[in-house]
Amino acid sequence: MRPFGFAAPLVIAAAMALSAQAATPEIAVTIDAAKPGPVINRNILGQFAEHLGRGVYEGVWVGPDSKIPNTRGVRNDVVTALKALKIPNVRWPGGCYADEYHWKKGVGKDRPATINSSWGGVLETNAFGTHEFMDFVDQIGSEAYVSVNVGSGAPQEAADWLEYMTTDQPTELGKLRAANGRDKPYKVAMLGLGNEAWGCGGSMTAAEYVHEMRRFSNFAKNYNPAQKGGDQKMLKIAVGPDRDDYAWTETVMQAWSKKVWSWDIDGVSLHSYTWPKTSEQATGFDEAKYASLLKTTLWMEELVSKHAAIMDKYDPEKKVGLFVDEWGTWFKVEDGAPGSSLYQQSTQRDALVAALNLNIFARHADRVKGANVAQMVNVLQAMVLTQGEKMLLTPTYHVFRMYTPFQDARFVPMTYDAGTYKAGDVSLPRLDAIAAVGKDGKLWLSLTNLDPNQPLRIDAAVAGYVAAGAKGETLSADQMGSFNTFEAPTRVTPKPIAVKASGKSAVLELPPHSVTVIGLAPAK
Ligand code: AHR
């Protein structure tokens, strides 16, 4: 969102008159800013960068000798783009790859090549290791969410990695880190205790995983003096369920409820992709497929609600967060790309998927404390795609940028009758919306019009807040399947939207299949 002032009187944006045509459906929305809810944890806008396809190599890391402009090997164009997203954390090195990763091979001068057996058996040079990842995270202004190897590693290996990264003492590992170029301890904001232990992370039962997880939680200690407690404390995230595996959540939470002093977790993960069929490509779909994909993605609401209800039983004080640390669309790999690269385009439909999921996480802000979209660059529902020296921003990128005011904003209840958009047998709400008071004091609304055929007029009545004016932007597109290409990289780009705002009301018209974010500035 570009910065904007509110010098104008209450009625603004007169230049862009609203077209209140009789045929345009209208939804009345009520917002009660006097009843603020929980804080929407900024970590719901987290990202994920796995050693997979061109996600890390090429997408982030080109090496210091590349002709692609870079800083210490990390490409500058990607850093500039990602910086604007104010990314709270980046999950790394996997994914499945985390459970075959041995960190010592990725530090120091002599790095042996290994095989990435999770993703196509490709050669892994280990050129991008701990120091390069931390440098990248620093360059984009984010924080590290490191996943340790539980599947094929040992607690000692994880403990050593943590000591290497975080100690300020002259231990053997502390001295090794300094000799490798980093004197000060790194900050590890979040620690993943394995990944998908029920699948690629070791094919364990929930009980087997709990047995392992307790030991890893016990021994993987953060020694950074700046992370001793408070809001700097490293969060430990246990492997949670695959989609609707409620029994897994039950087992992990039951174990946590009986824990002893020597181990703890701060979160349980949930993985759920919007996975239509891997035979379907990301582009070239019709309205029936558009609607059915949005229906599929809305399953997230049921998943989060049911897992949260189980967590409530064991943790009524909500000490353990639900971290949806893998989500997003998963289509057939683009023609011409290797099958294991998980490279796909991202359309306006993906932008709506992003907004709908972020809205679900925000509505469950009392329990959902983090989420990581899969994945950041060149993999699945990416923010950024690269081709040699070229880079483009996807429609999903724009949604993440538009949502930055919701980071650590306070959720505000909103009521409306969403209406219905129908496509064949599929019925969807016409509108999906959230509201929050941002750290900047503004009242922020996100409004998604799911109907690809009609605009939608919004008549918002606000209680407990007096607006001095409003501004916003909308991400719409000619077609629901529009996307950016390296030849036309700005085809789908947010544009300013006209909002008619008086003290306690705001009126605007949402284009078909669009995501709109507006900010109401408080009257002085
Ligand atoms: O994001 C791609 C893969 O999907 C991850 O490596 C794995 O955790 C999940 O199955």
mmCIF file with all atom_site columns, N, CA and C in Angstrom, residues 52-62 73-79 82 136 376-378 384-388 391:
data_model
loop_
_atom_site.group_PDB
_atom_site.id
_atom_site.type_symbol
_atom_site.label_atom_id
_atom_site.label_alt_id
_atom_site.label_comp_id
_atom_site.label_asym_id
_atom_site.label_entity_id
_atom_site.label_seq_id
_atom_site.pdbx_PDB_ins_code
_atom_site.Cartn_x
_atom_site.Cartn_y
_atom_site.Cartn_z
_atom_site.occupancy
_atom_site.B_iso_or_equiv
_atom_site.pdbx_formal_charge
_atom_site.auth_seq_id
_atom_site.auth_comp_id
_atom_site.auth_asym_id
_atom_site.auth_atom_id
_atom_site.pdbx_PDB_model_num
ATOM 1  N N  . LEU A 1 52  ? 14.215 -26.980 -3.468  1.00 0.00 ? 52  LEU A N  1
ATOM 2  C CA . LEU A 1 52  ? 13.264 -27.699 -4.323  1.00 0.00 ? 52  LEU A CA 1
ATOM 3  C C  . LEU A 1 52  ? 13.190 -26.958 -5.654  1.00 0.00 ? 52  LEU A C  1
ATOM 4  N N  . GLY A 1 53  ? 13.384 -27.644 -6.747  1.00 0.00 ? 53  GLY A N  1
ATOM 5  C CA . GLY A 1 53  ? 13.306 -26.993 -8.050  1.00 0.00 ? 53  GLY A CA 1
ATOM 6  C C  . GLY A 1 53  ? 14.210 -25.769 -8.088  1.00 0.00 ? 53  GLY A C  1
ATOM 7  N N  . ARG A 1 54  ? 13.644 -24.629 -8.562  1.00 0.00 ? 54  ARG A N  1
ATOM 8  C CA . ARG A 1 54  ? 14.424 -23.391 -8.631  1.00 0.00 ? 54  ARG A CA 1
ATOM 9  C C  . ARG A 1 54  ? 14.030 -22.409 -7.521  1.00 0.00 ? 54  ARG A C  1
ATOM 10 N N  . GLY A 1 55  ? 13.547 -22.998 -6.394  1.00 0.00 ? 55  GLY A N  1
ATOM 11 C CA . GLY A 1 55  ? 13.096 -22.157 -5.287  1.00 0.00 ? 55  GLY A CA 1
ATOM 12 C C  . GLY A 1 55  ? 14.242 -21.419 -4.626  1.00 0.00 ? 55  GLY A C  1
ATOM 13 N N  . VAL A 1 56  ? 15.306 -22.150 -4.315  1.00 0.00 ? 56  VAL A N  1
ATOM 14 C CA . VAL A 1 56  ? 16.470 -21.532 -3.678  1.00 0.00 ? 56  VAL A CA 1
ATOM 15 C C  . VAL A 1 56  ? 17.522 -21.227 -4.750  1.00 0.00 ? 56  VAL A C  1
ATOM 16 N N  . TYR A 1 57  ? 17.996 -22.269 -5.429  1.00 0.00 ? 57  TYR A N  1
ATOM 17 C CA . TYR A 1 57  ? 19.006 -22.060 -6.459  1.00 0.00 ? 57  TYR A CA 1
ATOM 18 C C  . TYR A 1 57  ? 18.329 -21.464 -7.687  1.00 0.00 ? 57  TYR A C  1
ATOM 19 N N  . GLU A 1 58  ? 18.823 -20.351 -8.153  1.00 0.00 ? 58  GLU A N  1
ATOM 20 C CA . GLU A 1 58  ? 18.277 -19.502 -9.219  1.00 0.00 ? 58  GLU A CA 1
ATOM 21 C C  . GLU A 1 58  ? 17.263 -18.494 -8.691  1.00 0.00 ? 58  GLU A C  1
ATOM 22 N N  . GLY A 1 59  ? 16.327 -18.965 -7.865  1.00 0.00 ? 59  GLY A N  1
ATOM 23 C CA . GLY A 1 59  ? 15.275 -18.060 -7.384  1.00 0.00 ? 59  GLY A CA 1
ATOM 24 C C  . GLY A 1 59  ? 15.778 -17.068 -6.351  1.00 0.00 ? 59  GLY A C  1
ATOM 25 N N  . VAL A 1 60  ? 16.639 -17.554 -5.468  1.00 0.00 ? 60  VAL A N  1
ATOM 26 C CA . VAL A 1 60  ? 17.195 -16.697 -4.411  1.00 0.00 ? 60  VAL A CA 1
ATOM 27 C C  . VAL A 1 60  ? 18.710 -16.571 -4.589  1.00 0.00 ? 60  VAL A C  1
ATOM 28 N N  . TRP A 1 61  ? 19.336 -17.722 -4.771  1.00 0.00 ? 61  TRP A N  1
ATOM 29 C CA . TRP A 1 61  ? 20.800 -17.785 -4.771  1.00 0.00 ? 61  TRP A CA 1
ATOM 30 C C  . TRP A 1 61  ? 21.322 -17.950 -6.204  1.00 0.00 ? 61  TRP A C  1
ATOM 31 N N  . VAL A 1 62  ? 22.127 -16.995 -6.638  1.00 0.00 ? 62  VAL A N  1
ATOM 32 C CA . VAL A 1 62  ? 22.759 -17.137 -7.953  1.00 0.00 ? 62  VAL A CA 1
ATOM 33 C C  . VAL A 1 62  ? 24.276 -17.237 -7.822  1.00 0.00 ? 62  VAL A C  1
ATOM 34 N N  . GLY A 1 73  ? 25.815 -13.135 -3.408  1.00 0.00 ? 73  GLY A N  1
ATOM 35 C CA . GLY A 1 73  ? 25.231 -14.336 -4.027  1.00 0.00 ? 73  GLY A CA 1
ATOM 36 C C  . GLY A 1 73  ? 23.719 -14.358 -4.062  1.00 0.00 ? 73  GLY A C  1
ATOM 37 N N  . VAL A 1 74  ? 23.072 -13.452 -3.336  1.00 0.00 ? 74  VAL A N  1
ATOM 38 C CA . VAL A 1 74  ? 21.605 -13.423 -3.287  1.00 0.00 ? 74  VAL A CA 1
ATOM 39 C C  . VAL A 1 74  ? 21.104 -12.378 -4.279  1.00 0.00 ? 74  VAL A C  1
ATOM 40 N N  . ARG A 1 75  ? 20.174 -12.760 -5.162  1.00 0.00 ? 75  ARG A N  1
ATOM 41 C CA . ARG A 1 75  ? 19.811 -11.838 -6.240  1.00 0.00 ? 75  ARG A CA 1
ATOM 42 C C  . ARG A 1 75  ? 19.072 -10.591 -5.718  1.00 0.00 ? 75  ARG A C  1
ATOM 43 N N  . ASN A 1 76  ? 19.493 -9.452  -6.245  1.00 0.00 ? 76  ASN A N  1
ATOM 44 C CA . ASN A 1 76  ? 18.996 -8.161  -5.737  1.00 0.00 ? 76  ASN A CA 1
ATOM 45 C C  . ASN A 1 76  ? 17.540 -7.903  -6.096  1.00 0.00 ? 76  ASN A C  1
ATOM 46 N N  . ASP A 1 77  ? 17.130 -8.317  -7.306  1.00 0.00 ? 77  ASP A N  1
ATOM 47 C CA . ASP A 1 77  ? 15.747 -8.022  -7.710  1.00 0.00 ? 77  ASP A CA 1
ATOM 48 C C  . ASP A 1 77  ? 14.760 -8.743  -6.801  1.00 0.00 ? 77  ASP A C  1
ATOM 49 N N  . VAL A 1 78  ? 15.074 -9.989  -6.465  1.00 0.00 ? 78  VAL A N  1
ATOM 50 C CA . VAL A 1 78  ? 14.183 -10.782 -5.606  1.00 0.00 ? 78  VAL A CA 1
ATOM 51 C C  . VAL A 1 78  ? 14.161 -10.186 -4.195  1.00 0.00 ? 78  VAL A C  1
ATOM 52 N N  . VAL A 1 79  ? 15.323 -9.765  -3.710  1.00 0.00 ? 79  VAL A N  1
ATOM 53 C CA . VAL A 1 79  ? 15.381 -9.158  -2.375  1.00 0.00 ? 79  VAL A CA 1
ATOM 54 C C  . VAL A 1 79  ? 14.522 -7.894  -2.336  1.00 0.00 ? 79  VAL A C  1
ATOM 55 N N  . LEU A 1 82  ? 10.834 -8.860  -2.305  1.00 0.00 ? 82  LEU A N  1
ATOM 56 C CA . LEU A 1 82  ? 10.374 -9.508  -1.069  1.00 0.00 ? 82  LEU A CA 1
ATOM 57 C C  . LEU A 1 82  ? 10.380 -8.553  0.123   1.00 0.00 ? 82  LEU A C  1
ATOM 58 N N  . PHE A 1 136 ? 20.381 -13.944 3.642   1.00 0.00 ? 136 PHE A N  1
ATOM 59 C CA . PHE A 1 136 ? 19.191 -13.675 2.818   1.00 0.00 ? 136 PHE A CA 1
ATOM 60 C C  . PHE A 1 136 ? 18.041 -13.121 3.671   1.00 0.00 ? 136 PHE A C  1
ATOM 61 N N  . MET A 1 376 ? 7.916  -19.479 -1.651  1.00 0.00 ? 376 MET A N  1
ATOM 62 C CA . MET A 1 376 ? 8.195  -18.069 -1.895  1.00 0.00 ? 376 MET A CA 1
ATOM 63 C C  . MET A 1 376 ? 8.552  -17.732 -3.357  1.00 0.00 ? 376 MET A C  1
ATOM 64 N N  . VAL A 1 377 ? 9.469  -18.510 -3.934  1.00 0.00 ? 377 VAL A N  1
ATOM 65 C CA . VAL A 1 377 ? 9.953  -18.186 -5.285  1.00 0.00 ? 377 VAL A CA 1
ATOM 66 C C  . VAL A 1 377 ? 9.945  -19.451 -6.151  1.00 0.00 ? 377 VAL A C  1
ATOM 67 N N  . ASN A 1 378 ? 9.339  -19.372 -7.330  1.00 0.00 ? 378 ASN A N  1
ATOM 68 C CA . ASN A 1 378 ? 9.417  -20.408 -8.377  1.00 0.00 ? 378 ASN A CA 1
ATOM 69 C C  . ASN A 1 378 ? 8.823  -21.768 -8.001  1.00 0.00 ? 378 ASN A C  1
ATOM 70 N N  . VAL A 1 384 ? 7.004  -14.764 -6.428  1.00 0.00 ? 384 VAL A N  1
ATOM 71 C CA . VAL A 1 384 ? 7.888  -14.256 -7.459  1.00 0.00 ? 384 VAL A CA 1
ATOM 72 C C  . VAL A 1 384 ? 8.292  -15.414 -8.363  1.00 0.00 ? 384 VAL A C  1
ATOM 73 N N  . LEU A 1 385 ? 8.328  -15.158 -9.688  1.00 0.00 ? 385 LEU A N  1
ATOM 74 C CA . LEU A 1 385 ? 8.855  -16.153 -10.629 1.00 0.00 ? 385 LEU A CA 1
ATOM 75 C C  . LEU A 1 385 ? 10.067 -15.538 -11.320 1.00 0.00 ? 385 LEU A C  1
ATOM 76 N N  . THR A 1 386 ? 11.052 -16.366 -11.587 1.00 0.00 ? 386 THR A N  1
ATOM 77 C CA . THR A 1 386 ? 12.242 -15.866 -12.286 1.00 0.00 ? 386 THR A CA 1
ATOM 78 C C  . THR A 1 386 ? 12.513 -16.695 -13.529 1.00 0.00 ? 386 THR A C  1
ATOM 79 N N  . GLN A 1 387 ? 13.158 -16.035 -14.480 1.00 0.00 ? 387 GLN A N  1
ATOM 80 C CA . GLN A 1 387 ? 13.622 -16.721 -15.693 1.00 0.00 ? 387 GLN A CA 1
ATOM 81 C C  . GLN A 1 387 ? 14.916 -16.033 -16.073 1.00 0.00 ? 387 GLN A C  1
ATOM 82 N N  . GLY A 1 388 ? 16.036 -16.693 -15.828 1.00 0.00 ? 388 GLY A N  1
ATOM 83 C CA . GLY A 1 388 ? 17.318 -16.039 -16.052 1.00 0.00 ? 388 GLY A CA 1
ATOM 84 C C  . GLY A 1 388 ? 17.375 -14.743 -15.264 1.00 0.00 ? 388 GLY A C  1
ATOM 85 N N  . MET A 1 391 ? 12.414 -11.280 -13.743 1.00 0.00 ? 391 MET A N  1
ATOM 86 C CA . MET A 1 391 ? 11.623 -11.613 -12.564 1.00 0.00 ? 391 MET A CA 1
ATOM 87 C C  . MET A 1 391 ? 10.235 -11.013 -12.734 1.00 0.00 ? 391 MET A C  1
#
